[in-house]
XYZ file of C-alpha atoms in Angstrom:
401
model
C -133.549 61.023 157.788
C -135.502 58.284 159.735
C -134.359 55.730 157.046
C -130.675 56.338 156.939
C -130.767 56.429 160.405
C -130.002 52.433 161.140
C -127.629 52.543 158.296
C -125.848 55.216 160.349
C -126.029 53.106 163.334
C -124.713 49.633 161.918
C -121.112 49.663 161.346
C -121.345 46.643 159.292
C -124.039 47.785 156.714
C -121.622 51.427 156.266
C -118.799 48.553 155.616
C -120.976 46.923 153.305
C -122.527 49.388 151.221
C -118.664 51.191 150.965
C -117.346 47.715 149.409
C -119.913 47.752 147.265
C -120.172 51.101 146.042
C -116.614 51.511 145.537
C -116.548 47.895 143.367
C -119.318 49.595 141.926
C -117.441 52.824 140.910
C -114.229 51.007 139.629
C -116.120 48.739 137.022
C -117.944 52.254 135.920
C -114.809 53.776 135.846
C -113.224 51.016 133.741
C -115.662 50.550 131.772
C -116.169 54.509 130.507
C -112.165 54.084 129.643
C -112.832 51.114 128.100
C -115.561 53.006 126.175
C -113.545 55.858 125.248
C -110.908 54.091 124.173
C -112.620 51.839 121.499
C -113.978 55.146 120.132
C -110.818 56.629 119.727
C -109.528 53.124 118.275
C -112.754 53.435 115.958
C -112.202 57.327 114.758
C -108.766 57.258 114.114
C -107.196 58.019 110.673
C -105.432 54.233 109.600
C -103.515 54.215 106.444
C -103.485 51.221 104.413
C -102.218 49.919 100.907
C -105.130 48.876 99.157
C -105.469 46.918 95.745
C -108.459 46.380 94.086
C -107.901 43.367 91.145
C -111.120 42.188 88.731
C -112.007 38.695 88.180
C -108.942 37.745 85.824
C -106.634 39.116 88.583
C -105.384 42.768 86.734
C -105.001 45.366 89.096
C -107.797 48.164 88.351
C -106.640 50.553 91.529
C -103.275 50.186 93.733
C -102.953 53.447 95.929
C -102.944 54.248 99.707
C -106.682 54.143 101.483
C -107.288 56.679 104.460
C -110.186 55.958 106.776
C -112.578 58.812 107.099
C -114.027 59.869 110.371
C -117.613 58.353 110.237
C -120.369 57.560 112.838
C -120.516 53.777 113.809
C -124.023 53.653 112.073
C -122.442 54.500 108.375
C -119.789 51.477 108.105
C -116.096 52.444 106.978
C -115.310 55.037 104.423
C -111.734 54.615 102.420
C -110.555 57.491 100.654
C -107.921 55.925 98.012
C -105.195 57.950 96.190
C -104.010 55.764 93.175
C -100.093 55.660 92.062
C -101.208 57.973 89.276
C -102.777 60.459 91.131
C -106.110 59.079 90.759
C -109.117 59.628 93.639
C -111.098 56.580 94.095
C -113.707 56.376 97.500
C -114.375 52.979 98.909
C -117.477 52.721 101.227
C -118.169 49.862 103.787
C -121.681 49.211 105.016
C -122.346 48.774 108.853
C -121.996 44.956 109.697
C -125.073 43.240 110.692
C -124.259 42.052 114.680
C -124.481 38.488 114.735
C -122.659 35.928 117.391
C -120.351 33.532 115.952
C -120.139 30.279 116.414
C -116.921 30.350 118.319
C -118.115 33.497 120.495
C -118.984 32.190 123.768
C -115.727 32.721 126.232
C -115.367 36.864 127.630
C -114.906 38.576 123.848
C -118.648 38.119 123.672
C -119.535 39.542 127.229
C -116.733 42.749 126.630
C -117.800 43.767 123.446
C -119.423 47.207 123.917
C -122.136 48.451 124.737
C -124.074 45.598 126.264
C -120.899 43.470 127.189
C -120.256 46.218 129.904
C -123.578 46.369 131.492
C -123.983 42.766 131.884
C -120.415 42.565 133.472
C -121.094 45.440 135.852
C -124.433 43.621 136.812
C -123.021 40.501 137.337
C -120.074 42.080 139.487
C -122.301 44.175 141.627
C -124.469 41.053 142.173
C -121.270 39.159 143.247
C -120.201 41.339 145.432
C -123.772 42.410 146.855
C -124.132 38.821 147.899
C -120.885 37.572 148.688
C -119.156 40.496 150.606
C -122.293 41.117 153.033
C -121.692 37.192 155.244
C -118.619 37.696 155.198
C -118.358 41.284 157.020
C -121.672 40.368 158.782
C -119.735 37.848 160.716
C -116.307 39.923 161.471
C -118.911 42.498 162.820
C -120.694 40.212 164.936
C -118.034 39.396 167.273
C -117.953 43.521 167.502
C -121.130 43.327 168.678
C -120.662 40.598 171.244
C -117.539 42.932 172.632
C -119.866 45.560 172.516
C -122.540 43.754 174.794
C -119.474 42.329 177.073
C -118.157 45.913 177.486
C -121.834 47.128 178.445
C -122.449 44.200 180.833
C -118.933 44.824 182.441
C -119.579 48.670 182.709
C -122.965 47.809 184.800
C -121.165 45.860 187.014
C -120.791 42.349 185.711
C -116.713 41.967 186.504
C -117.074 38.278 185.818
C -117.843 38.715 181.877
C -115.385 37.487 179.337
C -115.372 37.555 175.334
C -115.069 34.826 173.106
C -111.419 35.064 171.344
C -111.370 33.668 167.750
C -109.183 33.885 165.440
C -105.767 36.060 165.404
C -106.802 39.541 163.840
C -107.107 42.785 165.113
C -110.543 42.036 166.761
C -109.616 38.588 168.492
C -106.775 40.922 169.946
C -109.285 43.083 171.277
C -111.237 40.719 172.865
C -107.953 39.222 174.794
C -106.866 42.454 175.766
C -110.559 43.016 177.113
C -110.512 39.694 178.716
C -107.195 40.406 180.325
C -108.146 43.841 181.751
C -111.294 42.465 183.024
C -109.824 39.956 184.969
C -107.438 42.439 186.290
C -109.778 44.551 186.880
C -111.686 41.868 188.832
C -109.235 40.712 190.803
C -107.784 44.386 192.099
C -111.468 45.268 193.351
C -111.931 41.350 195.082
C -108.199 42.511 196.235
C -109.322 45.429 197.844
C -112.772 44.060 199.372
C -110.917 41.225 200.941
C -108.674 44.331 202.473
C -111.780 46.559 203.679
C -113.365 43.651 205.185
C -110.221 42.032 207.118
C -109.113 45.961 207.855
C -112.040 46.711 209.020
C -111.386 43.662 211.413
C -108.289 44.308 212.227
C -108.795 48.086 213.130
C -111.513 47.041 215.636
C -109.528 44.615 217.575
C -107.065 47.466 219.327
C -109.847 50.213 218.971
C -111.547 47.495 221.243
C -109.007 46.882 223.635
C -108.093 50.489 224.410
C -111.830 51.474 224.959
C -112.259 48.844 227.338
C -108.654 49.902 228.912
C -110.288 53.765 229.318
C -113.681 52.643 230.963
C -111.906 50.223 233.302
C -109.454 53.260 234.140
C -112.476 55.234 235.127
C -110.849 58.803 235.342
C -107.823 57.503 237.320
C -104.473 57.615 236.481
C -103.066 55.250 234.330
C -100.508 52.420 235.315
C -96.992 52.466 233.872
C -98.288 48.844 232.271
C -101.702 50.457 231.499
C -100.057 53.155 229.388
C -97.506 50.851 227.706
C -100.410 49.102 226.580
C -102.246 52.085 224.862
C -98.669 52.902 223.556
C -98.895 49.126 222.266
C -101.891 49.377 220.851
C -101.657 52.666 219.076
C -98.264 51.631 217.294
C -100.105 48.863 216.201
C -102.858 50.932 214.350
C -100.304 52.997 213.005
C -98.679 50.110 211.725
C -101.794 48.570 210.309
C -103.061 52.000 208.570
C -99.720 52.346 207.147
C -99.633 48.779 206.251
C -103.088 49.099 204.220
C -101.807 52.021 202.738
C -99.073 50.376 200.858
C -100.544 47.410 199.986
C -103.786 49.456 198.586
C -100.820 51.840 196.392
C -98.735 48.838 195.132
C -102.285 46.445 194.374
C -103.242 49.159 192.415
C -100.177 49.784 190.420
C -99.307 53.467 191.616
C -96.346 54.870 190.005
C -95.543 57.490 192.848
C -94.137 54.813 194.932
C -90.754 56.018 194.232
C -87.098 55.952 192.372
C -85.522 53.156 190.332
C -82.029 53.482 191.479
C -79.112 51.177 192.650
C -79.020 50.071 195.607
C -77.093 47.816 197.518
C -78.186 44.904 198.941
C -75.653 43.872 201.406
C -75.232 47.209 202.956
C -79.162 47.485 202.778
C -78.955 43.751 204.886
C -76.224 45.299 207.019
C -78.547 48.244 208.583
C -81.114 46.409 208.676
C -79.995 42.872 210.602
C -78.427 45.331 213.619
C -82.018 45.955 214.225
C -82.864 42.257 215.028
C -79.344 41.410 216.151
C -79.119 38.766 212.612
C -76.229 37.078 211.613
C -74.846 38.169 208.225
C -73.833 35.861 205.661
C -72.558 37.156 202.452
C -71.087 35.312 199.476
C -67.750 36.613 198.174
C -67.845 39.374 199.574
C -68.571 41.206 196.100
C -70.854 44.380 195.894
C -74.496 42.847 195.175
C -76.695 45.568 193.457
C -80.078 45.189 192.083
C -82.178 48.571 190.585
C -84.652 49.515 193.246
C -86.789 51.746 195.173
C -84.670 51.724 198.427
C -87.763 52.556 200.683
C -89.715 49.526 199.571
C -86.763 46.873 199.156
C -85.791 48.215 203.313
C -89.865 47.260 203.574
C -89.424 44.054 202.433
C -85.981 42.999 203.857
C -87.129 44.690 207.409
C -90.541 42.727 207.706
C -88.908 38.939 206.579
C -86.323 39.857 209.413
C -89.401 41.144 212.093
C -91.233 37.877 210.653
C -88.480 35.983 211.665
C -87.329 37.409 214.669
C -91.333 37.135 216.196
C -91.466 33.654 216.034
C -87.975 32.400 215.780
C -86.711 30.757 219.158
C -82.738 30.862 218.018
C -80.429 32.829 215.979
C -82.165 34.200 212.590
C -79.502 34.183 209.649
C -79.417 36.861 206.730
C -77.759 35.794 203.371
C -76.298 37.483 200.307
C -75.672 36.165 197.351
C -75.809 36.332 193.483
C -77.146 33.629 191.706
C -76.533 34.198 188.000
C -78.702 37.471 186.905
C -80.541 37.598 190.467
C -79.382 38.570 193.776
C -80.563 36.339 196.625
C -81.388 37.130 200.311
C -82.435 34.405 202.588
C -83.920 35.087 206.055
C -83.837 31.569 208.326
C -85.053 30.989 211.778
C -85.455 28.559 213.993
C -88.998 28.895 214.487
C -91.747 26.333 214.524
C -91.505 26.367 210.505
C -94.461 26.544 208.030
C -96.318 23.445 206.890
C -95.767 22.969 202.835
C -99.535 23.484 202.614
C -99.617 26.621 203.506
C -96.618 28.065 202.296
C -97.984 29.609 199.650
C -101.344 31.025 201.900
C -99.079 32.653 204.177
C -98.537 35.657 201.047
C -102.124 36.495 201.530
C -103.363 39.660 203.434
C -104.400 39.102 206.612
C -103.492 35.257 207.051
C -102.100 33.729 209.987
C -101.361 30.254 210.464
C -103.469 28.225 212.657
C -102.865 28.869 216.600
C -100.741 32.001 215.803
C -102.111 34.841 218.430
C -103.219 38.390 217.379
C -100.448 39.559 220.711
C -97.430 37.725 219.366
C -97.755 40.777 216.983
C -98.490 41.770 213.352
C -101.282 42.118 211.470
C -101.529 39.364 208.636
C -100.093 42.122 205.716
C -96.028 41.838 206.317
C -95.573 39.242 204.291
C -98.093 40.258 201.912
C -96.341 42.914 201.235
C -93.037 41.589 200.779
C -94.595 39.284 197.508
C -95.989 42.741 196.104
C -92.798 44.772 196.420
C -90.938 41.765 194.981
C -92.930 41.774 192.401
C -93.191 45.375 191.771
C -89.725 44.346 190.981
C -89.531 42.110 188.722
C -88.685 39.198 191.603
C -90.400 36.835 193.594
C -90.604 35.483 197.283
C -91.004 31.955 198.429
C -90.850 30.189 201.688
C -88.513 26.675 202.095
C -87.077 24.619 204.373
C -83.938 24.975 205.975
C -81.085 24.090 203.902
C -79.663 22.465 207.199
C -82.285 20.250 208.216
C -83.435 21.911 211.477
C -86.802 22.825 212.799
C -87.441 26.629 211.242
C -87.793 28.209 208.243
C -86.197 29.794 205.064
C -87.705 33.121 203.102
C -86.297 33.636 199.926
C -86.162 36.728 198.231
C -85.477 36.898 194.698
C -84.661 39.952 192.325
C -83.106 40.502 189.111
C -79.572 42.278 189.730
C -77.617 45.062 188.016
C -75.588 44.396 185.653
């Protein structure tokens, strides 16, 4: 048991010793038909015409010959029946074996019985030797997954396999390498969102602490308790926040129902809130498949984005463009420089010089890329299309047909 035990163990010596023994098995099985059929070719009853002439060419015996059944050690044994009714017996002694000169291509390495176990010697050598490199190396590169899979399990999120080749096993390793790297980048993901919650939690937690032990048991201000009111809605907000992002990072499928739903009456309810001014196309339906709750998340904190640090009017646009369906928010804020543009999509990023009491938490925006992309869409940030100081969010997803 202890010395089929690493046999057991190595995939690619099981692989190997099954090509072999079933090459093995085929030439055996070939070669005992082989065998049995040059017996039967040997013991069958041939008829012939035979005519046996003397030296001056008369015919002594003209009859049919039939070959008697006879062991290949006592030659060929011809029973002949003349015209006349005559029985003659013609007996062949057992050739001597003896190579030709002409006998040296494959009749001389297939004729029985030694012909057969020289070719299934030479096969199994063949494939003994040249089968083993070859399924030594496709295992290898099992192996190395093998190891990559084991470092990855113990913690090493940064391994990767080598992909070569495009069979089933380089397919592996890019499917490994592509889980691993999202893998990697949902648990830095949610890290970076422990460590800058964490930060974020303690900021109003601090403020209404030091709000209680400067009310020392008295009653609290009007302004006092609108600023634990503040500061409460704001954790509520942030928990909430983290919540979402957390659920749509990791790819939850509870977040809700694909349905239709329409985007300008979805813009409609939700730019009364901020007092926005509506802009729609053609006036034509605009319909994209949805879950309502997150697209009225993503269309509610562009327009609160907007509305906190616009110092005008903020505009909300329809339209359809091709197979998507467009909404713009613009303000006339103090814009966003094109460097950080793209930044801005980050949890927990605020521009330089933007104040934790103008509002927010660093995650509204954040979220909007995610639920766009949940989607199917995307989210970008531009300048105004008029020229003026502000800035343009677009919002990009693929509409119903």
């Amino acid at each position: 048991m202890s010395l089929l035990s690493p046999f057991s163990r190595r995939l690619y010596l099981r692989i190997w010793l099954a090509v072999v023994g079933g090459v093995l098995v085929f030439a055996f099985a070939v070669g005992l038909a082989w065998r049995w059929a040059a017996e039967q070719n040997q013991h069958q009853l041939p008829t012939r015409g035979i005519v046996v002439t003397d030296a001056q060419g008369r015919t002594l015996v003209d009859g049919t010959g039939i070959r008697q059944r006879l062991d290949p050690g006592e030659g060929i044994h011809y029973r002949i029946e003349a015209d006349d009714g005559a029985v003659y017996e013609m007996r062949l002694s057992p050739r001597t074996p003896r190579m030709r000169p002409d006998e040296h291509g494959p009749a001389a390495w297939f004729r029985p019985p030694l012909g057969f176990l020289w070719m299934l010697a030479l096969v199994g050598i063949a494939v003994t030797v040249g089968v083993f490199p070859i399924i030594r190396r496709l295992l290898q590169r099992l192996e190395q997954l093998q190891r990559s899979v084991q470092r990855f399990g113990e913690g090493d999120l940064s391994v990767r396999v080598a992909e070569q080749g495009h069979d089933e096993v380089a397919d592996l390793a890019r499917q490994f390498n592509a889980a691993a790297a999202r893998i990697e980048t949902l648990v830095q993901s949610h890290k970076s969102l422990l460590a800058n919650a964490s930060h974020e939690l303690r900021s109003p937690l601090t403020r209404i602490r030091m709000g209680l032990e400067l009310m020392q048991g008295g009653a609290p201000s009007p302004a006092f308790r609108a600023e634990i009111e503040r500061n409460i809605a704001e954790l509520d907000q942030l928990v909430d926040e983290i919540l979402l992002a957390s659920r749509l990072d990791a790819g939850a499928a509870d977040v809700g129902t694909v349905e239709p739903v329409d985007l300008v009456g979805l813009a409609v309810e939700e730019g009364v809130r901020v007092d926005a001014e509506l802009q729609v196309g053609d006036g034509a339906p605009v319909e994209v498949p949805a879950v309502s709750k997150l697209l009225r998340r993503a269309v509610r904190n562009l327009l609160e984005n907007a509305r906190r640090y616009s110092q005008g009017d903020i505009t909300l646009a329809v339209t359809r463009e091709g197979p998507s369906a467009v909404l713009r928010v613009c303000d006339h804020g103090p814009g966003v420089p094109p460097a950080q543009r793209e930044r801005i999509f980050e949890p927990f990023y605020r521009l330089p010089g933007a104040s934790e009491r103008s509002g927010g938490v660093g995650l509204g925006l954040a979220l909007v890329r995610s639920i766009a992309q949940r989607h199917g869409g995307s989210v970008r940030c531009e300048d105004r299309p008029d020229g003026a100081a502000g800035a343009c969010f677009v919002l990009s997803l693929p509409a119903a047909r």
